[in-house]
Coordinates of C-alpha atoms and ligand atoms in Angstrom, one line a residue:
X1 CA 84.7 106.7 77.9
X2 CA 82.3 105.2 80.7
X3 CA 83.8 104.2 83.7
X4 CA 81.8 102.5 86.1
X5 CA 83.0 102.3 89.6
X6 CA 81.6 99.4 92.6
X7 CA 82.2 100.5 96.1
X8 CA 80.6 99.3 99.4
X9 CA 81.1 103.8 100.2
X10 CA 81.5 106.3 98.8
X11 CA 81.3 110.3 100.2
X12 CA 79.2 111.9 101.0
X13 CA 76.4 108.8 100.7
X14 CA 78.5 106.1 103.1
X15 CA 82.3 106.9 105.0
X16 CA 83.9 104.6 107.1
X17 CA 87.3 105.7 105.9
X18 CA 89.8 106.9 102.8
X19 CA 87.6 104.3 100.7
X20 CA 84.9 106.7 100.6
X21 CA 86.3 110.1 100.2
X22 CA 88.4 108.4 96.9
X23 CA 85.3 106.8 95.3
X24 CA 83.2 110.1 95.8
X25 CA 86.1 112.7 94.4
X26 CA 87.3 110.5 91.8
X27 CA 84.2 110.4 89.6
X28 CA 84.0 113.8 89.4
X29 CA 87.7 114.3 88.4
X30 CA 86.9 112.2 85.6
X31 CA 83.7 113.6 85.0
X32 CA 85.8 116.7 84.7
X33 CA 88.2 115.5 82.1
X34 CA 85.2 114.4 79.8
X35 CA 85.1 111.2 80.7
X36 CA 81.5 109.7 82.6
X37 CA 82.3 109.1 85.7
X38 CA 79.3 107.0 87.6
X39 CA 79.6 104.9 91.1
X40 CA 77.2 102.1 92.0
X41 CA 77.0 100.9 95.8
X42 CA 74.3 99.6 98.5
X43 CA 71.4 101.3 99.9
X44 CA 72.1 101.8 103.6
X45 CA 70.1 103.3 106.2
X46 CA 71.7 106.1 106.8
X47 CA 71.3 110.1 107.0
X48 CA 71.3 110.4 103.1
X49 CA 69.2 108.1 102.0
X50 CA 66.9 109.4 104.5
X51 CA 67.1 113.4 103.1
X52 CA 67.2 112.5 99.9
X53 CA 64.4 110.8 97.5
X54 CA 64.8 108.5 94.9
X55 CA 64.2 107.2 91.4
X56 CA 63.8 103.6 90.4
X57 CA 65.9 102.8 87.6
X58 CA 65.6 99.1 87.8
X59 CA 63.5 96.3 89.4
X60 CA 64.8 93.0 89.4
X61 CA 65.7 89.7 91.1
X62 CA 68.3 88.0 91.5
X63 CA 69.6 84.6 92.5
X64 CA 71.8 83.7 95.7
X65 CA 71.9 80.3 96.0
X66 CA 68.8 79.1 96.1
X67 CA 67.6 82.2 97.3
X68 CA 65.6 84.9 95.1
X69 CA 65.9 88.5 96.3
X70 CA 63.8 91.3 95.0
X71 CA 66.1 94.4 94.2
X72 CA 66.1 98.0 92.8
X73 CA 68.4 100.3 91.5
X74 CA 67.8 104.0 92.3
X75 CA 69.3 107.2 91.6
X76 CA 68.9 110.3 93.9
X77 CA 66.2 112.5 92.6
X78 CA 67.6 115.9 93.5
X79 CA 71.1 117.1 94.5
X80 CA 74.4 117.0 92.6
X81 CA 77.7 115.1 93.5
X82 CA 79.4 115.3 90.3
X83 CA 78.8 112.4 88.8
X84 CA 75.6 110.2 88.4
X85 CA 75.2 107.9 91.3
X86 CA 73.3 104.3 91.5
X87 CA 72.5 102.5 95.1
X88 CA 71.6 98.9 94.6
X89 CA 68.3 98.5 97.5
X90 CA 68.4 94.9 98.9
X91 CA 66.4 95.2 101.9
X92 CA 66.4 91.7 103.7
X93 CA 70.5 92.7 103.5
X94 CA 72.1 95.9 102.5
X95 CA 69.5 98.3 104.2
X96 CA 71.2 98.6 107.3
X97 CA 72.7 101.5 109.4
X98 CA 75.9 100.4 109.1
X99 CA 78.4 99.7 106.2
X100 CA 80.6 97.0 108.0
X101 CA 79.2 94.1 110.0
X102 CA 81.2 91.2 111.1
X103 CA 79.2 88.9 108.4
X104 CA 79.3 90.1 105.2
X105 CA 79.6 87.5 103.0
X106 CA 75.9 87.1 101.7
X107 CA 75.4 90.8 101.8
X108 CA 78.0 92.1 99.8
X109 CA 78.1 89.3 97.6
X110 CA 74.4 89.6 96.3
X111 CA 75.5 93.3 95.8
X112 CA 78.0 92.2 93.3
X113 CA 75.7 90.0 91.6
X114 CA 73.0 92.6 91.4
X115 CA 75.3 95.3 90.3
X116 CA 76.5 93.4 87.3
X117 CA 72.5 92.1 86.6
X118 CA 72.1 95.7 86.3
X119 CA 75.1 96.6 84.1
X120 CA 74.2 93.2 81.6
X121 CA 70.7 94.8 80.8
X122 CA 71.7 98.6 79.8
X123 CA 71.6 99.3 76.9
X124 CA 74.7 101.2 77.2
X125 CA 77.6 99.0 78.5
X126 CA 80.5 100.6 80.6
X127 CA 83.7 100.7 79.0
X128 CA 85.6 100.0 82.0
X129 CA 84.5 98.6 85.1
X130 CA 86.5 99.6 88.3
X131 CA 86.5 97.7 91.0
X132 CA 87.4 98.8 94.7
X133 CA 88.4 96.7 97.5
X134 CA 87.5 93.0 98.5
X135 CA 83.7 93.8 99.1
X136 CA 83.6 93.7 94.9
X137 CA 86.5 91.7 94.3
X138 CA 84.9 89.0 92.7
X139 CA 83.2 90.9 90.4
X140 CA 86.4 90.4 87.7
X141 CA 86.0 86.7 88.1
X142 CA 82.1 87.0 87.2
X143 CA 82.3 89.1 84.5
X144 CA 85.4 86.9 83.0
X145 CA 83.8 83.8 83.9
X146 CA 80.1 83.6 84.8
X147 CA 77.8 82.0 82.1
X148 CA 75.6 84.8 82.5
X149 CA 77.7 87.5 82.6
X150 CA 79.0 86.2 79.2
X151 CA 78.5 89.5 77.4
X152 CA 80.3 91.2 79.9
X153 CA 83.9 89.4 79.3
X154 CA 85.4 91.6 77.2
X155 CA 84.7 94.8 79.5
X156 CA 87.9 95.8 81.2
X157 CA 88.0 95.5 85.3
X158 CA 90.4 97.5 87.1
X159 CA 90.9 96.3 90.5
X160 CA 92.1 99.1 93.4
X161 CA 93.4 97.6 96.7
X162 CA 92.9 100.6 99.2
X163 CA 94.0 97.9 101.7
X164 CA 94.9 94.6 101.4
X165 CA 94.7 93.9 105.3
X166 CA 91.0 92.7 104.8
X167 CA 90.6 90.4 102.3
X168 CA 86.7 89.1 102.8
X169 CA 87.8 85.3 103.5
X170 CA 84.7 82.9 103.3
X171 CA 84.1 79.0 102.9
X172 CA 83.8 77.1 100.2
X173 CA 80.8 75.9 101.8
X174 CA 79.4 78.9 100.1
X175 CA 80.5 78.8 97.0
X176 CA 77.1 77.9 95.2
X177 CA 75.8 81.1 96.4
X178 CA 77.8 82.2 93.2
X179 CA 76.6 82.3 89.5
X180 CA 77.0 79.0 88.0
X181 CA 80.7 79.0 86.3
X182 CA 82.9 76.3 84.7
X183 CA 84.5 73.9 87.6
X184 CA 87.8 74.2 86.0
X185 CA 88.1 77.8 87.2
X186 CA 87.4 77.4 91.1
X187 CA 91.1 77.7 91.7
X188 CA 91.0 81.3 90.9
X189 CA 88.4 81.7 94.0
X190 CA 90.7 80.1 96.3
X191 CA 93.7 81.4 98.6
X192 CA 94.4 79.0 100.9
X193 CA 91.9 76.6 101.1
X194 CA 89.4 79.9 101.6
X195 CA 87.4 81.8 98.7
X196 CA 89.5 85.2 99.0
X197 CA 87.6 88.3 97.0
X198 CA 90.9 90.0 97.1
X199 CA 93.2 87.8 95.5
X200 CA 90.3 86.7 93.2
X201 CA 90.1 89.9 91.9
X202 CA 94.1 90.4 91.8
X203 CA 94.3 87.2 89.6
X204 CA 91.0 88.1 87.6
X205 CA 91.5 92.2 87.3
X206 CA 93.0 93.5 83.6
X207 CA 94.7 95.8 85.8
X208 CA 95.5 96.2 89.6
X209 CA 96.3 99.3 91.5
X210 CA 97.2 100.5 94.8
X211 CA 96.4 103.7 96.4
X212 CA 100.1 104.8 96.5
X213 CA 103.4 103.2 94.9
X214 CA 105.5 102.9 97.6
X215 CA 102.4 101.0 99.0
X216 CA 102.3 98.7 96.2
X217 CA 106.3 97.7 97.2
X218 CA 105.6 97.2 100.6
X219 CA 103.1 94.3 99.5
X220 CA 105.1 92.7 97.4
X221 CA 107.0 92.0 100.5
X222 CA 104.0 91.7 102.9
X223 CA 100.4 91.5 102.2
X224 CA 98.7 89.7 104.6
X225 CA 99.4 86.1 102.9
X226 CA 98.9 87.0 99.7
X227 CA 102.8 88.7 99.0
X228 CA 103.6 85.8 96.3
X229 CA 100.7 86.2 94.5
X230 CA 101.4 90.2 94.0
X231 CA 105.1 89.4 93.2
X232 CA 103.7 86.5 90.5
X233 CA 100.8 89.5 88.6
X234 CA 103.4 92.4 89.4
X235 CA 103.6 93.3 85.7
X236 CA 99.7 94.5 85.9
X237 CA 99.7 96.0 89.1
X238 CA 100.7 99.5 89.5
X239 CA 100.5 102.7 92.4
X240 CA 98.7 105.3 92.0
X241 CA 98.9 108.0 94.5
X242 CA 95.0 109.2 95.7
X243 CA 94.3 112.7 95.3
X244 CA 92.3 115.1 97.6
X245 CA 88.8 116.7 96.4
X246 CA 90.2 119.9 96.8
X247 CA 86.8 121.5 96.6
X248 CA 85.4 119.9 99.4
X249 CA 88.8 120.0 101.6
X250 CA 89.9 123.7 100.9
X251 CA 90.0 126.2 104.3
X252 CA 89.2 128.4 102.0
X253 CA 85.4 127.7 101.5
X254 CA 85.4 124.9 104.0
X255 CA 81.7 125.8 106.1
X256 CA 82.6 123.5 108.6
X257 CA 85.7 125.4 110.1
X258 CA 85.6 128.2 112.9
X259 CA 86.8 130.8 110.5
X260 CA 87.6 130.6 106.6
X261 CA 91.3 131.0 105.6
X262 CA 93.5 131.0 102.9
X263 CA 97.5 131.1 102.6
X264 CA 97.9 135.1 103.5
X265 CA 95.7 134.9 106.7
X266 CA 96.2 131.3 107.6
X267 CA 97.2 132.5 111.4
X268 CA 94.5 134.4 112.4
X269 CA 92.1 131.4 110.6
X270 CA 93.9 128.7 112.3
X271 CA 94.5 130.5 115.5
X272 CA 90.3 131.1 115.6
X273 CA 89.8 126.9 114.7
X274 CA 92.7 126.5 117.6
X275 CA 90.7 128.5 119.9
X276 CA 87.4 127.0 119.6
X277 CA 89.0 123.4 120.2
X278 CA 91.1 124.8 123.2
X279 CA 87.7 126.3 124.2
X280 CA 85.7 123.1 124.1
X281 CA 88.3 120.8 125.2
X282 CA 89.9 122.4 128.0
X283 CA 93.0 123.0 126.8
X284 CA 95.7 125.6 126.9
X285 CA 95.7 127.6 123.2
X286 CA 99.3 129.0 123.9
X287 CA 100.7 125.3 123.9
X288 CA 102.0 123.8 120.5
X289 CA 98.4 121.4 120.0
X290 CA 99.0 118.1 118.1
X291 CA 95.7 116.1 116.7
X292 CA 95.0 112.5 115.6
X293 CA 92.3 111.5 113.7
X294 CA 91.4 108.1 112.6
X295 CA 90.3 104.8 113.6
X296 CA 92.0 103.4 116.7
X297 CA 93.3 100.4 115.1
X298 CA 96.7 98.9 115.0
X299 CA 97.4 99.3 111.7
X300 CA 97.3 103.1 112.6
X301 CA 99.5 102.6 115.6
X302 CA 96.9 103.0 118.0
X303 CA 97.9 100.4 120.4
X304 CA 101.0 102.9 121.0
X305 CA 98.9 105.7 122.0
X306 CA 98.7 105.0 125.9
X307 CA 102.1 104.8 126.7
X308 CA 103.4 107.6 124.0
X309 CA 100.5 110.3 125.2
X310 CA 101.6 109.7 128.7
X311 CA 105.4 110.0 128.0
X312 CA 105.1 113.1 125.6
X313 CA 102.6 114.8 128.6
X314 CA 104.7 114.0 131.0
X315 CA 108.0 115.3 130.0
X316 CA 106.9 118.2 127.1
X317 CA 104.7 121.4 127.4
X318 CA 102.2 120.4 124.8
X319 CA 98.6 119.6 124.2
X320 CA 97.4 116.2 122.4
X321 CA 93.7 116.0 121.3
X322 CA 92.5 112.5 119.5
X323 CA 89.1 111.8 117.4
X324 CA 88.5 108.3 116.9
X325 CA 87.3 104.8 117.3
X326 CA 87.6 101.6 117.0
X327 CA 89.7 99.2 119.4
X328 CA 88.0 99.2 122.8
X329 CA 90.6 98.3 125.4
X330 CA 92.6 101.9 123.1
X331 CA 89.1 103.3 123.9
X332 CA 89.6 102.8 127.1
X333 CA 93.2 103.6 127.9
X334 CA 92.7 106.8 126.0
X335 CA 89.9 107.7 127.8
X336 CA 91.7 107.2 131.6
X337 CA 94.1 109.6 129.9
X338 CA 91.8 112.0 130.0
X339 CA 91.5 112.1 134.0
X340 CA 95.2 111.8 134.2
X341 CA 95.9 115.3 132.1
X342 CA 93.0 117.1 132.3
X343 CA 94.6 120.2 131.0
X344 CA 96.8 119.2 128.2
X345 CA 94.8 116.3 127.1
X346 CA 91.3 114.9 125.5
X347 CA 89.6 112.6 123.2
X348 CA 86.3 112.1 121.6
X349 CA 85.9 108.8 120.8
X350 CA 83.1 108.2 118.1
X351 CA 82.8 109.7 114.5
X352 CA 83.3 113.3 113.7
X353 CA 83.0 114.6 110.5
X354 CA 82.6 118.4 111.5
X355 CA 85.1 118.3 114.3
X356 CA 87.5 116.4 112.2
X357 CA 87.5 119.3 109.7
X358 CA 88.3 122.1 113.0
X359 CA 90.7 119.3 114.0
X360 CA 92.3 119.7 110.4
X361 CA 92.2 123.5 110.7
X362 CA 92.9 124.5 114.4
X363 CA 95.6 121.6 115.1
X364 CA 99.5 122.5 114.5
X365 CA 100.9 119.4 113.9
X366 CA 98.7 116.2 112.9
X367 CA 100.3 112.4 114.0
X368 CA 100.4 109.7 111.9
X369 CA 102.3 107.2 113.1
X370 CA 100.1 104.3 111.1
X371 CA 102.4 101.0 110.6
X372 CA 100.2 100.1 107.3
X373 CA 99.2 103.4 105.3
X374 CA 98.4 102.2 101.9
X375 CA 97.9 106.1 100.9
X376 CA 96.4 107.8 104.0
X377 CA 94.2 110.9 103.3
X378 CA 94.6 112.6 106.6
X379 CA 98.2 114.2 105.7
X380 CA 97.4 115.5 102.6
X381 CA 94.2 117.1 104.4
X382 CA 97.0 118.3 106.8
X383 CA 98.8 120.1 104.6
X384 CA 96.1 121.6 102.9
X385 CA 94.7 123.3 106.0
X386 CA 98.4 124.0 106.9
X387 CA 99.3 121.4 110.0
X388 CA 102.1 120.1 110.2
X389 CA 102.4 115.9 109.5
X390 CA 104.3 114.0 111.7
X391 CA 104.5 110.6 109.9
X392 CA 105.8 106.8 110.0
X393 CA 108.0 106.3 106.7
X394 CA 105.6 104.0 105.2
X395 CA 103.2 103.5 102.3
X396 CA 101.7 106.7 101.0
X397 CA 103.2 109.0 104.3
X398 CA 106.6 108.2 102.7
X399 CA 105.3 109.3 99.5
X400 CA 103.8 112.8 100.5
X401 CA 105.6 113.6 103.4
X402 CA 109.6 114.8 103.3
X403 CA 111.2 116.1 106.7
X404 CA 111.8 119.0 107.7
X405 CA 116.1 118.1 108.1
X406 CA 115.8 117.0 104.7
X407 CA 114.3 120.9 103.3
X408 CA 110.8 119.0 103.5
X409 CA 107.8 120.4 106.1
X410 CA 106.8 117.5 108.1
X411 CA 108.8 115.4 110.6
X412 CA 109.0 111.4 109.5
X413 CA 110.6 108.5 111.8
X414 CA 111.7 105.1 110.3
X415 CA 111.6 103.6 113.7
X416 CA 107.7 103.4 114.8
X417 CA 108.0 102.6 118.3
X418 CA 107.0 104.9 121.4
X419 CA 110.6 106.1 121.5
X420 CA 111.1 107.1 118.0
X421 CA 107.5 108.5 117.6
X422 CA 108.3 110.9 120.8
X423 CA 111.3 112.0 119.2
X424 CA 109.5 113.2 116.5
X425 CA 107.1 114.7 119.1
X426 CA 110.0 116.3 120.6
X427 CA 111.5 117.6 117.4
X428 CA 108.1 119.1 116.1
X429 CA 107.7 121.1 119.6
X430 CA 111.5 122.7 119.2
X431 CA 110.2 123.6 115.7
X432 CA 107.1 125.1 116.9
X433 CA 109.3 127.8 119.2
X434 CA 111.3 128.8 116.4
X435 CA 107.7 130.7 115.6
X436 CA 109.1 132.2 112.2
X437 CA 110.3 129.1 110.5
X438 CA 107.3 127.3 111.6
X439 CA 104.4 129.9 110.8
X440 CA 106.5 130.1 107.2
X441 CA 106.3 126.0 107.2
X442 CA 102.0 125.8 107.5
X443 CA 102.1 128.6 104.2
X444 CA 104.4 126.3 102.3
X445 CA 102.1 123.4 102.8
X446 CA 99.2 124.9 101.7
X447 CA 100.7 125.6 98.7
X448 CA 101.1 122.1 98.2
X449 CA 99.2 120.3 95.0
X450 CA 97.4 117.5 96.0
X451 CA 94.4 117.6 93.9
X452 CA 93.3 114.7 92.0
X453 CA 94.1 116.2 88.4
X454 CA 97.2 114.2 88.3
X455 CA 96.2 111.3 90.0
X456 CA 92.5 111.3 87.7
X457 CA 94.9 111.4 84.5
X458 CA 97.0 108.4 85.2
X459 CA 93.9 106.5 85.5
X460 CA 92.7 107.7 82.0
X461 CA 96.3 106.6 80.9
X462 CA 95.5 103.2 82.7
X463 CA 91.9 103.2 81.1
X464 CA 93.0 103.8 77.6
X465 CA 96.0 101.3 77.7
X466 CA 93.1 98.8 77.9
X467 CA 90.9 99.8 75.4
X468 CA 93.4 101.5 72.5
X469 CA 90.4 101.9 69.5
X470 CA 88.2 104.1 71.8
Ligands
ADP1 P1 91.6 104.8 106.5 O1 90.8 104.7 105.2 O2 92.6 103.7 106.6 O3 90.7 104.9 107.7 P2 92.6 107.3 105.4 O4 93.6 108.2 105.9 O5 92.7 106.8 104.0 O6 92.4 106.1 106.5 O7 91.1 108.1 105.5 C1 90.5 108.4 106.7 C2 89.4 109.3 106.5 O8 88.4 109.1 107.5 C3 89.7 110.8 106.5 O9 88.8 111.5 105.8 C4 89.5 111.1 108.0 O10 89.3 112.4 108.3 C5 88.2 110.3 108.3 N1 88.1 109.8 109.7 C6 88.6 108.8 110.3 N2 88.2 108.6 111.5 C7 87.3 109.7 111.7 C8 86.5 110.1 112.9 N3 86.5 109.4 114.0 N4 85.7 111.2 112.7 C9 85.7 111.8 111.5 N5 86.4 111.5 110.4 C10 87.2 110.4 110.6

């Protein structure tokens, strides 16, 4: 079985988020389990495309509106990620050193087209094409109804929403920039007087998934407008809980970390991570140390983070250190924070990927308290390199995490507001003097399977439901 999978990242080529670490661990999963595994997405300018070097595979042109645009497809030359990996090069739009841009329309859509120009002229076809997010979302529709994609139609497309808060809204002033289709189907473009790639794709996808099932609840009840339409193609949808690439997130083997662990040593390797951070961020390595990591948006609760740091400093004897960014005013606030606790307190705002491992490793309890998680990585990475979650019942949290009151490990709050999340605060830091319980609490998470083996198998499962005589 060939799966193909579309994504605008993919690790370690392109991360802005979770998006990326699932599309470059799940290949290889698959790859794994004998099926072929293979991920197509944009050239950027970035760090990897400039260490590695590059075959052509493909030279072509395609059509964007009136517009012709030269492309390639390359492969890396060297290396191996565990599955074979294809960048569409589009320089006048996708070679660009970012992933994300405020105007994405024209960029991501010619990557579509040029993805599936490429996938029409192989000689071997994919036997299922998987879609992920709204930056491909309208592949589905092109496969299913594009004249030229024609031989393409009867390829299965499953769709995965990793979060349906960004949908990739455009006008229908644009809608000739797409291959030429029947009129009679331009109502499965539009959402609300808008071409939306995410409910395209949820109306034109064999099969939808979220990144969690309690995830794939919540929007049935809110999904940023497009609730109904979920409720009406509910008996295709279904949650699948992401895995972790274990290999690659394992303080075992994990060269980014201060000192390698496992479950028998894991205090004297976390202690050494805690120590380093303490070291370099000027704070006090006897206090319990609690770590955020993620983009400072409000989804994950960020806009809380002013008033709930300065509360939980104020009136408990802890440390908080944050990596992330995103909102700037958040930026801000968190940074003025920095001057008002100089001793129990710090942030680096930007992008990490090295400190955000130590962070992982060297931090006792991790926060989460996201109001949208759709799976959220960072807790399972938490338990893996034994720190302590302290989550928002929501989404994937509620699907990983159990609390500690209920014989669980973590500490989980229904009510997400600065009062309830410092409760949770307050709790963890009782639990963290009780120094038996909790050193016993960071082995039993370790222990804790969250590799993609299970996760990889239900999408075989999905797969073959769709194509029963392969
Ligand atoms: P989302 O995709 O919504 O941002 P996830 O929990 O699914 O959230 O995944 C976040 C991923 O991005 C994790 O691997 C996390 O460690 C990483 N990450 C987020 N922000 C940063 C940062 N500032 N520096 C390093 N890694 C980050």
């Amino acid at each position: 079985m060939k799966i193909i999978h579309i994504s605008a990242e993919c690790y370690p080529v392109a991360k802005v988020g979770g998006l990326a670490d699932v599309v470059g661990a799940l290949p290889k999963y698959q790859n794994s389990e004998g099926a072929t595994g293979q991920v197509i997405m944009p050239f950027y300018k970035n760090n990897f495309t400039k260490e590695y070097t590059f075959d052509t595979v493909h030279e072509g042109s395609l059509k964007l509106g009136a517009d012709s645009l030269n492309f390639k497809i390359l492969t890396p030359e060297n290396g191996d990620l565990g599955f074979d990996l294809y960048l569409v090069d589009i320089p006048e739009l996708l070679f660009t050193n970012y992933v994300y841009s405020e105007n994405d329309t024209d960029r991501f859509l010619a990557f579509q087209i040029a993805a599936l120009d490429w996938i029409l002229q192989n000689k071997h076809v994919p036997d299922i094409v998987h879609c992920h997010d709204h930056h491909t979302g309208l592949i589905p529709f092109m496969m299913s109804h594009a004249k030229k994609y024609i031989k393409l139609k009867n390829i299965p497309s499953v769709f995965t929403i990793h979060n349906a808060q960004y949908q990739g809204w455009f006008s229908h002033d644009k809608i000739n920039l797409l291959p030429s289709f029947p009129a009679s189907h331009v109502g499965l473009l539009d959402w609300d007087n808008c071409i939306n790639p995410l409910a395209t794709a949820i109306k034109c996808a064999w099969r939808v998934t979220t990144v969690s099932p309690s995830y794939m609840e919540e929007l049935k009840v809110k999904a940023n407008g497009l609730e109904g339409l979920i409720n009406s193609e509910s008996q295709k949808c279904i949650g699948i809980l992401n895995g972790i690439d274990i290999k690659v997130w394992n303080p075992e083997s994990d060269d980014l970390i201060v000192k390698k662990y496992g479950v028998t040593d894991c205090d004297a390797g976390k202690k050494a991570s805690k120590d380093w951070l303490c070291k370099k961020f000027g704070l006090n390595p006897k206090k319990p140390l609690f770590v955020f990591i993620g983009r400072l948006v409000e989804e994950k609760g960020a806009d809380l983070f002013y008033e709930l740091f300065d509360l939980a400093l104020k009136n408990l004897d802890i440390s908080i250190l944050l990596l992330g960014s995103g909102n700037k005013t958040v930026e801000e606030q968190l940074t003025i924070l920095t001057r008002k606790y100089p001793k129990s307190y710090n942030a680096y705002i930007g992008y990490d990927e090295a400190l955000s491992h130590k962070m992982y490793a060297g931090g006792d309890y991790l926060l989460m308290p996201s109001r949208v998680e759709p799976c959220g990585l960072n807790q399972m990475y938490s338990l893996r390199y034994g720190t302590i979650p302290i989550v928002n019942k929501i989404g994937g949290l509620k699907d990983t995490v159990i609390d500690i009151s209920k014989g669980g490990f973590g500490f989980l709050h229904t009510e997400n507001t600065i009062k309830g999340i410092f409760n949770s605060i307050k709790r963890a830091t009782q639990f963290y003097n009780d120094s038996s319980e909790f050193k016993d609490t960071r082995k039993t998470i370790m222990q804790i399977d969250h590799s993609w083996d299970e996760s990889a198998q239900q999408y075989v499962s999905l797969y073959k439901s769709l194509i029963p005589n392969l």
